[in-house]
């Protein structure tokens, strides 16, 4: 594996090479692979991965390699679809019928 890593890093200096591995705490191969990585993005399954497992994984990897966390498989329930969470976009006059005077007003 070390020779493969050396080959990839020397041949593709201008590219990002991504390795996908099994969960860190479930497979020893993932921990060995993580030692060879320069940067790590940790993917966390929403409502499946428990908090102490995330903390344990972050501790094992070390903060100098962690470049980000991704929350995967998030599905909003009926109770939290509106008014909470994160998203994109904006709106104006949503749910209203703007008058012709309001048609060209700027959005603040």
mmCIF file of C-alpha atoms in Angstrom:
data_model
loop_
_atom_site.group_PDB
_atom_site.id
_atom_site.type_symbol
_atom_site.label_atom_id
_atom_site.label_comp_id
_atom_site.label_asym_id
_atom_site.label_seq_id
_atom_site.Cartn_x
_atom_site.Cartn_y
_atom_site.Cartn_z
ATOM 1 C CA UNK A 1 0.000 0.000 0.000
ATOM 2 C CA UNK A 2 2.866 2.357 0.739
ATOM 3 C CA UNK A 3 4.244 1.896 -2.775
ATOM 4 C CA UNK A 4 0.803 2.629 -4.258
ATOM 5 C CA UNK A 5 0.543 5.790 -2.153
ATOM 6 C CA UNK A 6 4.029 6.918 -3.191
ATOM 7 C CA UNK A 7 3.208 6.285 -6.849
ATOM 8 C CA UNK A 8 -0.075 8.214 -6.710
ATOM 9 C CA UNK A 9 1.405 11.163 -4.838
ATOM 10 C CA UNK A 10 4.359 11.504 -7.205
ATOM 11 C CA UNK A 11 2.454 10.881 -10.448
ATOM 12 C CA UNK A 12 -0.573 13.077 -9.711
ATOM 13 C CA UNK A 13 0.827 16.094 -7.892
ATOM 14 C CA UNK A 14 -1.804 18.394 -9.420
ATOM 15 C CA UNK A 15 -4.801 16.258 -8.428
ATOM 16 C CA UNK A 16 -6.726 15.170 -5.374
ATOM 17 C CA UNK A 17 -6.881 11.415 -4.881
ATOM 18 C CA UNK A 18 -9.844 10.234 -2.805
ATOM 19 C CA UNK A 19 -9.874 6.994 -0.843
ATOM 20 C CA UNK A 20 -13.156 5.654 0.502
ATOM 21 C CA UNK A 21 -12.883 3.274 3.420
ATOM 22 C CA UNK A 22 -15.141 1.334 5.775
ATOM 23 C CA UNK A 23 -16.099 2.991 9.076
ATOM 24 C CA UNK A 24 -12.987 3.830 11.086
ATOM 25 C CA UNK A 25 -14.086 2.145 14.295
ATOM 26 C CA UNK A 26 -15.234 -1.068 12.610
ATOM 27 C CA UNK A 27 -12.257 -2.009 10.439
ATOM 28 C CA UNK A 28 -8.562 -1.975 11.270
ATOM 29 C CA UNK A 29 -7.749 -1.367 7.583
ATOM 30 C CA UNK A 30 -9.402 2.054 7.823
ATOM 31 C CA UNK A 31 -7.151 3.100 10.689
ATOM 32 C CA UNK A 32 -4.055 1.973 8.772
ATOM 33 C CA UNK A 33 -5.208 3.824 5.654
ATOM 34 C CA UNK A 34 -5.956 6.953 7.693
ATOM 35 C CA UNK A 35 -2.331 7.023 8.878
ATOM 36 C CA UNK A 36 -1.232 7.328 5.227
ATOM 37 C CA UNK A 37 -3.610 10.162 4.350
ATOM 38 C CA UNK A 38 -2.672 13.821 4.307
ATOM 39 C CA UNK A 39 -6.214 15.121 4.794
ATOM 40 C CA UNK A 40 -9.395 13.414 5.970
ATOM 41 C CA UNK A 41 -13.090 14.197 5.581
ATOM 42 C CA UNK A 42 -15.144 12.204 8.077
ATOM 43 C CA UNK A 43 -18.626 11.148 6.929
ATOM 44 C CA UNK A 44 -21.207 10.705 9.692
ATOM 45 C CA UNK A 45 -24.548 8.940 9.183
ATOM 46 C CA UNK A 46 -27.362 11.051 10.635
ATOM 47 C CA UNK A 47 -29.458 9.371 13.322
ATOM 48 C CA UNK A 48 -27.247 6.288 13.112
ATOM 49 C CA UNK A 49 -23.764 7.235 14.300
ATOM 50 C CA UNK A 50 -23.739 7.894 18.020
ATOM 51 C CA UNK A 51 -21.978 10.955 19.409
ATOM 52 C CA UNK A 52 -19.361 9.058 21.412
ATOM 53 C CA UNK A 53 -18.317 7.162 18.246
ATOM 54 C CA UNK A 54 -17.756 10.462 16.424
ATOM 55 C CA UNK A 55 -15.700 11.794 19.330
ATOM 56 C CA UNK A 56 -13.673 8.556 19.461
ATOM 57 C CA UNK A 57 -13.007 8.683 15.707
ATOM 58 C CA UNK A 58 -11.944 12.338 15.872
ATOM 59 C CA UNK A 59 -9.613 11.549 18.767
ATOM 60 C CA UNK A 60 -8.013 8.635 16.914
ATOM 61 C CA UNK A 61 -7.495 10.615 13.713
ATOM 62 C CA UNK A 62 -6.104 13.736 15.317
ATOM 63 C CA UNK A 63 -7.229 17.257 14.560
ATOM 64 C CA UNK A 64 -4.325 18.094 12.245
ATOM 65 C CA UNK A 65 -5.639 15.733 9.534
ATOM 66 C CA UNK A 66 -9.368 16.446 9.786
ATOM 67 C CA UNK A 67 -10.422 18.880 7.078
ATOM 68 C CA UNK A 68 -14.160 18.524 7.454
ATOM 69 C CA UNK A 69 -17.184 16.558 8.582
ATOM 70 C CA UNK A 70 -20.074 15.550 6.330
ATOM 71 C CA UNK A 71 -23.494 14.696 7.738
ATOM 72 C CA UNK A 72 -24.937 12.028 5.463
ATOM 73 C CA UNK A 73 -28.422 10.466 5.220
ATOM 74 C CA UNK A 74 -30.203 13.343 6.961
ATOM 75 C CA UNK A 75 -33.979 13.194 6.526
ATOM 76 C CA UNK A 76 -36.099 15.865 8.210
ATOM 77 C CA UNK A 77 -39.054 14.552 10.156
ATOM 78 C CA UNK A 78 -42.452 16.221 10.064
ATOM 79 C CA UNK A 79 -41.689 17.982 13.320
ATOM 80 C CA UNK A 80 -38.612 19.808 12.073
ATOM 81 C CA UNK A 81 -39.225 20.534 8.390
ATOM 82 C CA UNK A 82 -40.117 24.172 8.892
ATOM 83 C CA UNK A 83 -38.276 26.796 10.850
ATOM 84 C CA UNK A 84 -35.183 24.767 11.708
ATOM 85 C CA UNK A 85 -32.188 23.349 9.914
ATOM 86 C CA UNK A 86 -30.019 24.679 7.168
ATOM 87 C CA UNK A 87 -30.687 25.386 3.525
ATOM 88 C CA UNK A 88 -30.112 27.533 0.498
ATOM 89 C CA UNK A 89 -32.082 30.266 -1.160
ATOM 90 C CA UNK A 90 -34.274 33.158 -0.250
ATOM 91 C CA UNK A 91 -37.705 34.412 -1.081
ATOM 92 C CA UNK A 92 -39.762 37.559 -1.192
ATOM 93 C CA UNK A 93 -43.495 38.053 -1.192
ATOM 94 C CA UNK A 94 -43.754 34.361 -0.554
ATOM 95 C CA UNK A 95 -47.394 33.411 -0.092
ATOM 96 C CA UNK A 96 -48.608 36.875 -1.021
ATOM 97 C CA UNK A 97 -49.828 38.415 -4.231
ATOM 98 C CA UNK A 98 -47.624 41.449 -4.782
ATOM 99 C CA UNK A 99 -49.251 44.545 -6.117
ATOM 100 C CA UNK A 100 -47.997 45.972 -9.386
ATOM 101 C CA UNK A 101 -46.194 48.707 -7.404
ATOM 102 C CA UNK A 102 -44.272 46.078 -5.425
ATOM 103 C CA UNK A 103 -43.289 44.131 -8.520
ATOM 104 C CA UNK A 104 -39.964 45.904 -9.060
ATOM 105 C CA UNK A 105 -38.929 46.644 -5.486
ATOM 106 C CA UNK A 106 -35.557 45.310 -4.459
ATOM 107 C CA UNK A 107 -35.267 42.476 -1.989
ATOM 108 C CA UNK A 108 -33.564 43.365 1.295
#
